[in-house]
Every structure is written in C-alpha cells, then in structure tokens.
Short mmCIF file of C-alpha atoms in Angstrom, two decimals:
data_model
loop_
_atom_site.label_atom_id
_atom_site.label_comp_id
_atom_site.label_asym_id
_atom_site.label_seq_id
_atom_site.Cartn_x
_atom_site.Cartn_y
_atom_site.Cartn_z
CA MET A 1 -168.67 -169.38 -132.86
CA LYS A 2 -167.35 -170.98 -129.67
CA ILE A 3 -167.12 -167.60 -127.90
CA LYS A 4 -170.67 -166.76 -128.85
CA ASN A 5 -171.93 -170.11 -127.51
CA VAL A 6 -170.17 -169.48 -124.18
CA LEU A 7 -171.72 -166.02 -123.87
CA LEU A 8 -175.15 -167.44 -124.64
CA SER A 9 -174.76 -170.09 -121.91
CA CYS A 10 -173.75 -167.43 -119.35
CA LEU A 11 -176.81 -165.33 -120.16
CA MET A 12 -179.12 -168.33 -119.72
CA LEU A 13 -177.49 -169.23 -116.38
CA CYS A 14 -177.94 -165.66 -115.06
CA GLY A 15 -181.61 -165.80 -116.02
CA ALA A 16 -182.09 -169.05 -114.10
CA LEU A 17 -180.37 -167.67 -110.97
CA THR A 18 -182.53 -164.53 -111.09
CA ALA A 19 -185.72 -166.61 -111.29
CA SER A 20 -184.74 -168.78 -108.30
CA ALA A 21 -183.90 -165.70 -106.19
CA GLN A 22 -187.43 -164.37 -106.71
CA GLU A 23 -189.30 -167.30 -105.17
CA ALA A 24 -192.19 -166.66 -102.77
CA LYS A 25 -191.29 -166.14 -99.10
CA THR A 26 -193.05 -167.52 -96.00
CA GLU A 27 -193.59 -165.12 -93.09
CA TYR A 28 -194.50 -166.10 -89.49
CA VAL A 29 -197.36 -164.19 -87.83
CA HIS A 30 -197.53 -164.29 -83.99
CA ASN A 31 -200.83 -165.26 -82.35
CA PRO A 32 -201.43 -164.16 -78.73
CA TYR A 33 -201.78 -167.29 -76.56
CA TRP A 34 -202.13 -168.55 -72.98
CA TYR A 35 -199.74 -170.98 -71.29
CA ILE A 36 -199.32 -172.86 -68.00
CA GLN A 37 -196.05 -173.78 -66.31
CA LEU A 38 -195.23 -176.27 -63.52
CA GLN A 39 -191.83 -176.01 -61.80
CA GLY A 40 -189.94 -177.40 -58.83
CA GLY A 41 -186.57 -176.65 -57.27
CA ALA A 42 -184.81 -175.21 -54.26
CA GLN A 43 -184.73 -171.97 -52.28
CA TYR A 44 -181.87 -170.26 -50.47
CA THR A 45 -182.97 -167.80 -47.75
CA LEU A 46 -180.23 -165.26 -47.09
CA GLY A 47 -178.79 -165.71 -43.58
CA GLU A 48 -175.71 -166.00 -41.38
CA ILE A 49 -175.50 -169.76 -40.78
CA ASN A 50 -174.12 -172.46 -43.11
CA PHE A 51 -175.33 -172.32 -46.73
CA LYS A 52 -176.66 -175.91 -46.69
CA ASP A 53 -178.75 -175.18 -43.58
CA LEU A 54 -180.63 -172.44 -45.48
CA ILE A 55 -181.69 -174.59 -48.48
CA SER A 56 -185.33 -175.63 -48.63
CA PRO A 57 -187.71 -177.19 -51.24
CA ASN A 58 -189.71 -174.93 -53.54
CA VAL A 59 -192.49 -175.24 -56.17
CA GLN A 60 -194.16 -172.78 -58.54
CA VAL A 61 -197.34 -172.83 -60.65
CA THR A 62 -197.70 -170.19 -63.40
CA VAL A 63 -200.49 -169.05 -65.72
CA GLY A 64 -199.41 -166.52 -68.35
CA ARG A 65 -200.28 -164.86 -71.64
CA GLN A 66 -197.88 -163.94 -74.45
CA PHE A 67 -199.35 -160.79 -76.02
CA THR A 68 -196.62 -160.10 -78.62
CA PRO A 69 -193.43 -161.90 -79.67
CA VAL A 70 -191.58 -159.86 -76.99
CA PHE A 71 -194.05 -158.82 -74.26
CA GLY A 72 -196.13 -160.98 -71.91
CA ALA A 73 -197.49 -161.20 -68.36
CA ARG A 74 -197.97 -164.01 -65.86
CA LEU A 75 -199.45 -164.92 -62.49
CA ALA A 76 -196.89 -167.06 -60.63
CA VAL A 77 -197.66 -168.72 -57.29
CA ASN A 78 -194.43 -169.69 -55.51
CA ALA A 79 -194.67 -171.79 -52.30
CA TRP A 80 -193.40 -174.33 -49.78
CA GLN A 81 -190.71 -173.55 -47.23
CA SER A 82 -188.14 -170.96 -46.04
CA ARG A 83 -185.34 -171.33 -43.46
CA ALA A 84 -183.30 -169.12 -41.14
CA GLY A 85 -181.07 -169.45 -38.08
CA VAL A 86 -178.86 -167.90 -35.37
CA ASP A 87 -175.19 -168.64 -34.70
CA TYR A 88 -174.88 -168.69 -30.86
CA ASN A 89 -171.10 -168.71 -31.00
CA GLU A 90 -171.18 -165.29 -32.60
CA ILE A 91 -173.54 -164.02 -29.88
CA ALA A 92 -171.37 -165.47 -27.11
CA THR A 93 -168.25 -163.88 -28.55
CA TYR A 94 -169.99 -160.52 -28.75
CA VAL A 95 -171.43 -160.69 -25.21
CA GLN A 96 -168.13 -161.82 -23.68
CA GLY A 97 -166.38 -158.89 -25.31
CA ALA A 98 -169.01 -156.47 -24.03
CA THR A 99 -169.68 -157.83 -20.51
CA GLY A 100 -166.80 -160.21 -19.74
CA THR A 101 -169.05 -163.23 -19.35
CA GLY A 102 -170.49 -165.97 -21.52
CA THR A 103 -173.80 -166.13 -19.64
CA VAL A 104 -176.76 -163.83 -19.64
CA THR A 105 -177.67 -164.23 -15.95
CA ALA A 106 -176.51 -166.65 -13.30
CA GLY A 107 -177.30 -170.20 -14.42
CA THR A 108 -178.41 -169.17 -17.94
CA PRO A 109 -175.57 -170.01 -20.33
CA ILE A 110 -175.53 -169.05 -23.99
CA PRO A 111 -175.91 -172.31 -25.93
CA ALA A 112 -173.26 -173.53 -28.35
CA GLY A 113 -173.84 -174.11 -32.08
CA THR A 114 -176.80 -172.73 -33.99
CA THR A 115 -180.57 -172.50 -33.83
CA LYS A 116 -182.36 -173.27 -37.10
CA VAL A 117 -185.96 -172.42 -37.93
CA LYS A 118 -188.24 -173.19 -40.86
CA TRP A 119 -191.71 -172.07 -41.85
CA MET A 120 -194.26 -172.49 -44.64
CA TYR A 121 -195.31 -169.80 -47.10
CA VAL A 122 -197.22 -169.11 -50.31
CA ALA A 123 -196.35 -166.11 -52.48
CA PRO A 124 -198.63 -165.18 -55.43
CA GLY A 125 -197.26 -162.44 -57.69
CA ILE A 126 -197.72 -160.82 -61.10
CA ASP A 127 -194.73 -160.42 -63.44
CA LEU A 128 -194.12 -158.68 -66.75
CA THR A 129 -192.02 -160.86 -69.10
CA PHE A 130 -189.74 -159.85 -71.99
CA ASN A 131 -188.42 -162.33 -74.58
CA LEU A 132 -184.93 -161.01 -75.40
CA SER A 133 -184.32 -163.63 -78.11
CA ASN A 134 -187.25 -162.31 -80.18
CA LEU A 135 -186.38 -158.70 -79.34
CA PHE A 136 -182.79 -158.85 -80.61
CA CYS A 137 -182.86 -161.76 -83.09
CA GLY A 138 -186.31 -161.40 -84.65
CA TYR A 139 -189.46 -163.49 -84.20
CA ASN A 140 -188.99 -167.19 -85.00
CA PRO A 141 -191.46 -169.68 -83.47
CA ASN A 142 -189.16 -172.57 -84.45
CA ARG A 143 -186.20 -171.28 -82.41
CA ILE A 144 -184.97 -174.02 -80.05
CA PHE A 145 -183.68 -171.71 -77.28
CA ASN A 146 -185.37 -168.57 -75.93
CA PHE A 147 -183.95 -166.30 -73.21
CA SER A 148 -186.28 -164.02 -71.20
CA VAL A 149 -186.22 -161.63 -68.25
CA PHE A 150 -189.08 -160.71 -65.92
CA ALA A 151 -189.93 -158.44 -62.99
CA GLY A 152 -192.96 -158.10 -60.74
CA ALA A 153 -194.39 -157.95 -57.23
CA GLY A 154 -196.79 -159.79 -54.95
CA ALA A 155 -197.62 -160.86 -51.41
CA ASN A 156 -195.77 -163.41 -49.26
CA ILE A 157 -198.02 -165.18 -46.74
CA ALA A 158 -195.94 -167.04 -44.12
CA TRP A 159 -196.93 -169.18 -41.11
CA GLY A 160 -195.78 -171.98 -38.80
CA MET A 161 -192.26 -170.80 -37.81
CA ASP A 162 -190.75 -173.38 -35.37
CA LYS A 163 -187.36 -173.39 -33.60
CA ASP A 164 -185.45 -176.66 -33.16
CA ASN A 165 -184.71 -176.12 -29.43
CA ASN A 166 -186.36 -174.65 -26.31
CA TRP A 167 -184.51 -171.36 -25.97
CA GLU A 168 -187.31 -168.75 -25.97
CA ASN A 169 -187.44 -165.28 -27.51
CA LYS A 170 -187.26 -163.62 -24.13
CA ASP A 171 -183.84 -165.22 -23.46
CA LEU A 172 -182.52 -163.84 -26.72
CA ALA A 173 -183.84 -160.46 -25.73
CA ILE A 174 -181.86 -160.72 -22.47
CA VAL A 175 -178.74 -161.45 -24.50
CA HIS A 176 -179.36 -158.26 -26.41
CA GLN A 177 -179.81 -156.35 -23.15
CA ALA A 178 -176.68 -157.89 -21.59
CA ALA A 179 -174.62 -156.79 -24.59
CA GLY A 180 -175.40 -153.22 -23.66
CA ASN A 181 -175.38 -151.96 -27.24
CA ASP A 182 -178.43 -151.02 -29.34
CA ASN A 183 -176.53 -151.85 -32.52
CA TRP A 184 -176.80 -155.59 -31.59
CA LYS A 185 -180.26 -156.50 -32.83
CA TYR A 186 -179.66 -160.16 -33.58
CA TYR A 187 -182.60 -162.03 -32.08
CA PHE A 188 -185.84 -163.66 -33.18
CA GLN A 189 -188.97 -161.54 -33.20
CA GLY A 190 -192.43 -162.72 -34.13
CA CYS A 191 -191.53 -166.40 -34.38
CA ASN A 192 -194.84 -167.54 -32.94
CA ASP A 193 -197.05 -164.62 -33.92
CA GLY A 194 -199.13 -166.63 -36.40
CA THR A 195 -199.58 -165.78 -40.08
CA LYS A 196 -197.64 -162.83 -41.52
CA VAL A 197 -198.32 -161.09 -44.86
CA ARG A 198 -195.55 -159.04 -46.48
CA MET A 199 -195.25 -157.45 -49.91
CA PHE A 200 -192.29 -158.56 -52.02
CA GLY A 201 -190.55 -157.53 -55.22
CA ARG A 202 -189.20 -160.07 -57.70
CA ALA A 203 -186.91 -160.17 -60.74
CA GLY A 204 -185.24 -162.98 -62.63
CA VAL A 205 -184.19 -164.72 -65.83
CA ALA A 206 -185.62 -167.74 -67.67
CA ALA A 207 -184.37 -170.07 -70.40
CA ASP A 208 -186.80 -172.20 -72.44
CA PHE A 209 -185.84 -175.17 -74.64
CA LYS A 210 -188.47 -176.03 -77.26
CA VAL A 211 -189.63 -179.66 -77.49
CA SER A 212 -192.64 -179.06 -79.77
CA ASP A 213 -194.99 -176.21 -80.73
CA ALA A 214 -196.93 -176.83 -77.50
CA VAL A 215 -194.27 -177.99 -75.01
CA SER A 216 -190.95 -176.58 -73.80
CA LEU A 217 -188.62 -177.33 -70.88
CA GLY A 218 -187.45 -174.37 -68.80
CA LEU A 219 -184.98 -173.18 -66.19
CA GLU A 220 -185.63 -170.13 -64.00
CA LEU A 221 -183.66 -168.12 -61.43
CA ASN A 222 -185.41 -165.42 -59.42
CA ALA A 223 -184.51 -163.11 -56.56
CA ASN A 224 -187.14 -161.90 -54.05
CA THR A 225 -186.83 -159.11 -51.49
CA LEU A 226 -189.11 -158.37 -48.50
CA SER A 227 -189.22 -156.08 -45.49
CA ASP A 228 -187.10 -156.79 -42.39
CA ARG A 229 -187.97 -159.69 -40.00
CA TYR A 230 -189.16 -162.13 -42.69
CA ASN A 231 -186.51 -164.50 -41.30
CA GLY A 232 -187.55 -163.73 -37.70
CA LYS A 233 -184.59 -161.43 -36.97
CA ARG A 234 -184.52 -157.68 -36.67
CA ALA A 235 -181.51 -156.38 -38.59
CA ASN A 236 -182.71 -153.06 -40.05
CA ASN A 237 -182.26 -154.23 -43.64
CA TRP A 238 -184.23 -155.95 -46.40
CA ASP A 239 -184.52 -159.74 -46.28
CA TRP A 240 -183.94 -161.87 -49.40
CA TYR A 241 -184.59 -165.34 -50.74
CA PHE A 242 -183.55 -166.87 -54.09
CA ASN A 243 -185.24 -169.65 -56.09
CA ALA A 244 -183.77 -172.02 -58.70
CA LEU A 245 -186.52 -173.84 -60.62
CA ALA A 246 -186.89 -176.30 -63.49
CA GLY A 247 -190.09 -177.50 -65.12
CA VAL A 248 -192.35 -177.82 -68.14
CA LYS A 249 -194.29 -175.12 -70.01
CA ILE A 250 -197.42 -175.96 -72.04
CA ASN A 251 -198.78 -173.52 -74.64
CA LEU A 252 -202.56 -173.43 -75.08
CA GLY A 253 -203.79 -172.95 -78.64
CA LYS A 254 -201.98 -172.15 -81.87
CA THR A 255 -199.07 -169.80 -81.21
CA TYR A 256 -198.47 -168.65 -84.80
CA THR A 257 -199.70 -168.75 -88.39
CA THR A 258 -197.88 -168.36 -91.69
CA ARG A 259 -198.50 -166.17 -94.70
CA THR A 260 -196.91 -166.40 -98.14
CA ILE A 261 -195.54 -163.26 -99.77
CA GLU A 262 -195.43 -163.73 -103.50
CA ALA A 263 -192.34 -162.51 -105.30
CA PRO A 264 -192.79 -160.09 -108.20
CA LYS A 265 -192.83 -161.74 -111.56
CA PRO A 266 -189.35 -161.70 -113.13
CA VAL A 267 -188.76 -159.72 -116.27
CA GLU A 268 -188.61 -162.06 -119.19
CA ARG A 269 -185.39 -161.82 -121.15
CA VAL A 270 -185.34 -163.04 -124.70
CA VAL A 271 -181.90 -164.15 -125.88
CA GLU A 272 -181.59 -164.55 -129.58
CA LYS A 273 -179.05 -166.98 -130.89
CA VAL A 274 -176.86 -165.44 -133.54
CA VAL A 275 -176.22 -167.76 -136.45
CA GLU A 276 -173.49 -166.87 -138.90
CA ARG A 277 -174.19 -167.52 -142.47
CA VAL A 278 -171.77 -167.55 -145.39
CA VAL A 279 -173.35 -166.06 -148.50
CA GLU A 280 -171.53 -166.30 -151.76
CA LYS A 281 -173.69 -163.78 -153.54
CA PRO A 282 -176.11 -161.11 -152.32
CA ALA A 283 -179.56 -162.44 -151.69
CA PRO A 284 -182.48 -160.57 -153.10
CA VAL A 285 -184.11 -158.17 -150.66
CA VAL A 286 -187.63 -159.27 -149.88
CA ALA A 287 -189.86 -156.85 -148.06
CA GLN A 288 -191.24 -158.43 -144.90
CA PRO A 289 -194.85 -157.70 -144.00
CA VAL A 290 -195.26 -155.59 -140.87
CA VAL A 291 -197.26 -157.47 -138.27
CA GLU A 292 -198.99 -155.11 -135.90
CA LYS A 293 -198.94 -156.42 -132.34
CA LYS A 294 -202.30 -155.98 -130.78
CA GLU A 295 -202.27 -154.88 -127.13
CA PRO A 296 -204.63 -156.76 -124.80
CA PHE A 297 -207.85 -155.01 -123.83
CA ARG A 298 -207.73 -153.84 -120.18
CA ARG A 299 -210.08 -152.10 -117.80
CA ASP A 300 -209.41 -151.34 -114.08
CA VAL A 301 -212.58 -151.37 -111.95
CA PHE A 302 -211.88 -149.46 -108.72
CA PHE A 303 -213.72 -149.99 -105.41
CA GLN A 304 -214.28 -147.88 -102.32
CA ILE A 305 -212.57 -148.84 -99.04
CA ASN A 306 -213.96 -152.05 -97.52
CA ARG A 307 -216.53 -152.34 -100.36
CA THR A 308 -217.08 -155.12 -102.87
CA ASP A 309 -220.04 -153.75 -104.85
CA ILE A 310 -219.41 -151.99 -108.19
CA ALA A 311 -219.95 -148.24 -107.92
CA LYS A 312 -222.08 -146.49 -110.57
CA SER A 313 -219.05 -144.54 -111.70
CA GLU A 314 -217.23 -147.83 -112.49
CA ALA A 315 -220.12 -149.79 -114.01
CA ASN A 316 -219.44 -148.53 -117.56
CA LYS A 317 -215.98 -150.17 -117.46
CA VAL A 318 -217.64 -153.57 -116.94
CA LYS A 319 -219.93 -152.84 -119.90
CA GLU A 320 -216.89 -152.03 -122.06
CA VAL A 321 -215.38 -155.42 -121.17
CA ALA A 322 -218.65 -157.14 -122.12
CA ASP A 323 -218.80 -155.20 -125.43
CA TYR A 324 -215.25 -156.28 -126.24
CA LEU A 325 -216.06 -159.94 -125.57
CA ASN A 326 -219.20 -159.75 -127.70
CA ALA A 327 -217.22 -158.14 -130.54
CA ASN A 328 -214.50 -160.79 -130.26
CA PRO A 329 -216.15 -164.21 -129.81
CA ASN A 330 -212.83 -166.02 -129.36
CA ALA A 331 -211.53 -163.63 -126.71
CA LYS A 332 -211.36 -164.52 -123.01
CA VAL A 333 -210.94 -162.27 -119.99
CA GLU A 334 -209.02 -162.70 -116.70
CA VAL A 335 -210.45 -160.79 -113.69
CA THR A 336 -208.04 -160.40 -110.74
CA GLY A 337 -209.08 -158.79 -107.43
CA TYR A 338 -206.75 -156.82 -105.12
CA ALA A 339 -206.84 -154.99 -101.75
CA ASP A 340 -204.58 -152.26 -100.37
CA ILE A 341 -202.05 -153.37 -97.74
CA GLY A 342 -202.46 -150.20 -95.67
CA THR A 343 -205.83 -151.20 -94.16
CA GLY A 344 -207.29 -154.38 -92.69
CA ASN A 345 -205.21 -157.53 -92.24
CA PRO A 346 -204.18 -160.39 -94.57
CA THR A 347 -207.33 -162.44 -93.85
CA ILE A 348 -209.76 -159.54 -94.42
CA ASN A 349 -207.91 -158.29 -97.52
CA SER A 350 -207.90 -161.76 -99.10
CA ARG A 351 -211.67 -161.96 -98.69
CA LEU A 352 -212.20 -158.42 -100.07
CA SER A 353 -210.10 -159.08 -103.19
CA LYS A 354 -211.97 -162.33 -103.87
CA LEU A 355 -215.42 -160.68 -103.55
CA ARG A 356 -214.35 -157.79 -105.82
CA ALA A 357 -213.32 -160.18 -108.60
CA GLU A 358 -216.56 -162.13 -108.13
CA SER A 359 -218.62 -158.92 -108.39
CA VAL A 360 -217.21 -158.27 -111.88
CA PHE A 361 -217.73 -161.94 -112.81
CA ASN A 362 -221.38 -161.82 -111.69
CA ALA A 363 -222.01 -158.61 -113.63
CA LEU A 364 -220.54 -160.06 -116.84
CA THR A 365 -222.42 -163.37 -116.61
CA LYS A 366 -225.76 -162.22 -115.20
CA GLN A 367 -226.18 -158.70 -116.54
CA TYR A 368 -224.39 -159.05 -119.90
CA LYS A 369 -224.87 -162.83 -120.44
CA ILE A 370 -221.19 -163.58 -121.07
CA ASP A 371 -220.44 -167.33 -120.93
CA ALA A 372 -218.69 -168.18 -117.63
CA SER A 373 -216.20 -170.42 -119.48
CA ARG A 374 -214.72 -167.28 -121.10
CA ILE A 375 -213.94 -165.69 -117.69
CA LYS A 376 -211.08 -166.63 -115.37
CA VAL A 377 -211.33 -165.28 -111.79
CA ASP A 378 -208.33 -164.82 -109.48
CA TYR A 379 -207.53 -162.75 -106.37
CA LYS A 380 -204.30 -161.68 -104.64
CA GLY A 381 -205.39 -160.03 -101.37
CA ASP A 382 -202.70 -157.54 -100.32
CA THR A 383 -199.76 -159.76 -101.30
CA ILE A 384 -199.32 -157.86 -104.60
CA GLN A 385 -199.80 -154.11 -105.00
CA PRO A 386 -200.15 -153.32 -108.75
CA PHE A 387 -200.22 -149.54 -108.22
CA ALA A 388 -197.86 -147.20 -106.38
CA LYS A 389 -200.74 -145.19 -104.91
CA GLU A 390 -202.26 -147.13 -102.02
CA VAL A 391 -205.96 -146.31 -102.67
CA ASP A 392 -205.64 -147.50 -106.30
CA ASN A 393 -205.00 -151.05 -105.11
CA ARG A 394 -208.67 -151.49 -104.14
CA VAL A 395 -209.32 -152.76 -107.68
CA ALA A 396 -210.33 -155.60 -109.97
CA ILE A 397 -208.17 -155.64 -113.11
CA CYS A 398 -209.78 -157.08 -116.26
CA ILE A 399 -207.47 -158.15 -119.11
CA ALA A 400 -209.02 -159.62 -122.27
CA GLU A 401 -207.30 -161.00 -125.37
#
C-alpha cells in the first residue's frame, strides 16, 4: 500500500510540472522608431607636436532611425575645433644637416619651439549603424547594455585657421627650398585661404546604457579620415582626427510591443487510485450497464483568405449547427475563430478571427433565431493553429454539446 501511494504521488507531481512548463510565453516585437542624440567630448587631430597640444573641444548632434533590431541609419553633425602644429626644432635640425646653417637667409633665423594652429569646422555625415548585441544575443528591448558599430561618410567644412605667431607661409616655403630636397614637404599651405570643403570617411563604435524605455546614456569613439592638407601641411598622406564623445539618447515613440503566444493545452492524465479489498467470499457478478459516451457535435466553417463572410459552400454547415440546437434544447455551442499564421500579421489576424466567429454567431441568431445565450464566441487570431495545413486554419470551429 505504501509503495502504491508513493507512485501515485510521483505521477501527480509530474503532471503538475508538465502543466507549469506549458505556460503562455511573451514575445517582444520591434517597432521602427526615430531618436535624437546630443553628445560632447574631445578631439585629437593627428600631428607631430605634443599630444596635449592637439586636443580640442568637440560636440555632435544626431538624428537617426532604427529600422530593425539590428540595422539603422543616422545623420550626425560633428563640429567645433581642430588643431595642428609644426615643430621648428625638427626643421632646424633637418636644414642644418642639409645646408650647414640654422638660418634660411641672412638675418632670418628658424624659430625655436613649435607653431600651433586651430580652426573651426562643421562636418555633417550619414552613417549606417549595426547593433551587435541584438545581432548575436537576440532582440531584447530591456537589455541594459547595447554595443554597436557604424560607418559612413560626409563633408567637412573648415574655416578660420590662425597661427599663434607672425612667421608667414612664404618663410616656411624658403625653409623647404633651403633644405634642397623635394622629400621635405613640411610647411603650412592654405592657412588663410578661407573656407575649405573636404569629403571624409568615418567609422566607430558606440556603447549605450539604458535608463528607461525612452532614455539611454552613451559613449562613442569615431575615427575620421580626409584628404591631405586638412591640417595645413602637405605630407602626401591622408589626414586623420579622432573623437571621444559622451551624451544622452532620446527615443521618440514606442520602440516595441508584446504579443502572447499561448501554449498548447496539456494532455489530461487520469490517475486512478488502486484500492485493495479483502473479500472473504466471491461476490456475485452483476452486469454493469454500458453507458454510451456521446461525442460532441462539431462543424468546421472554412473561410477564404482575408474574408470574414460565410461562403455559399459553407452555409449548410451553419444550418446543421442550428438544426442540432433546435433538436437539443439544452445544448449550447462554442464558436471559435482562427486565422492562418502564414499571411497578415498578429493584429490583422486577430481581427479576422474575431469577425469570422461573429459571422457564424450572427447567422445563428438572426437567420435561424437561436437564442444568443446558448452561443459562446471566442477567437484566437494566429496564436493557435488547429490544423496542420495552413489554409485550413482560416476557420470558425463550432462545437455543441
């Protein structure tokens, strides 16, 4: 007896675990959305003088759109200031080695130290963005940290380059001439030529830390490359500047919705308790009456794609349901609408399944005068697919008993 009770308890526990494992699941659905981003930081313009002398302030304003959980695009306007400079000691050392003197012409010495310049710029560009967190870890709008990469191009518009001393371009050109070597092309060109427009390419990485559904804090590092002479020097190579930025990102509108996927109904398991009985003498055999289990009455009313009206070929099924209800006054019917998951979307399919069930309800109550209290209406959209064949799931199933 004890062993049988233990086995019975184990079976009941397994049934409870199976039921809990089949609970409905919630799925996140991405909504395309716009966002704006405000950032500030610092820029380093690649050059030959001290690192700290090439650091300048930097700001960026961004408007973007996230099309999918992974892919997006943005318009980013980066602006403020760039810096560059010349190390005169390096020039003097080179000229002395080439000509034996530290002056360009009589009475024109090469200055000591460095010359530093700065100028203003604005650089609008378009980038393509890729969210690597969603790409490799799956879409989750509640993720705290998101890592992205981006790449793009634009135009750099620069103006107002000023040197911090009075040594003119022509003097630097004389230094170049005195060196006697065309490989030495280390002098300012175009410092005072007004506004310059150059195309640039950009790539970088970004890290966003979620504060709420609408707000996140972000860090960004980007590298930008332009044609030669952006920094005022001719060196026969590409010029570079690098930006480190921090700021706030604000999402506009609802970024996601949720949908519930219902779990299939668990198979009911009936566990009969075995009771031992001690019988001292054989009991008389009594014939038990056979009770015939009556199957519920069912009709499946099928619909055409994207339709909610009852086709003529299906109308007789509705009449058969009405005849059954009239023949069985205590019977009630449950009408459940469905839609196939292969077409439409969850919102459209939910509406279609509801209207299909209501079409059968209206026919029973209005055409065949069945009392509405005897009819229960339900709809499942595309969350449940009662048939294996996709087109058969455009249906309203009527079960009466």
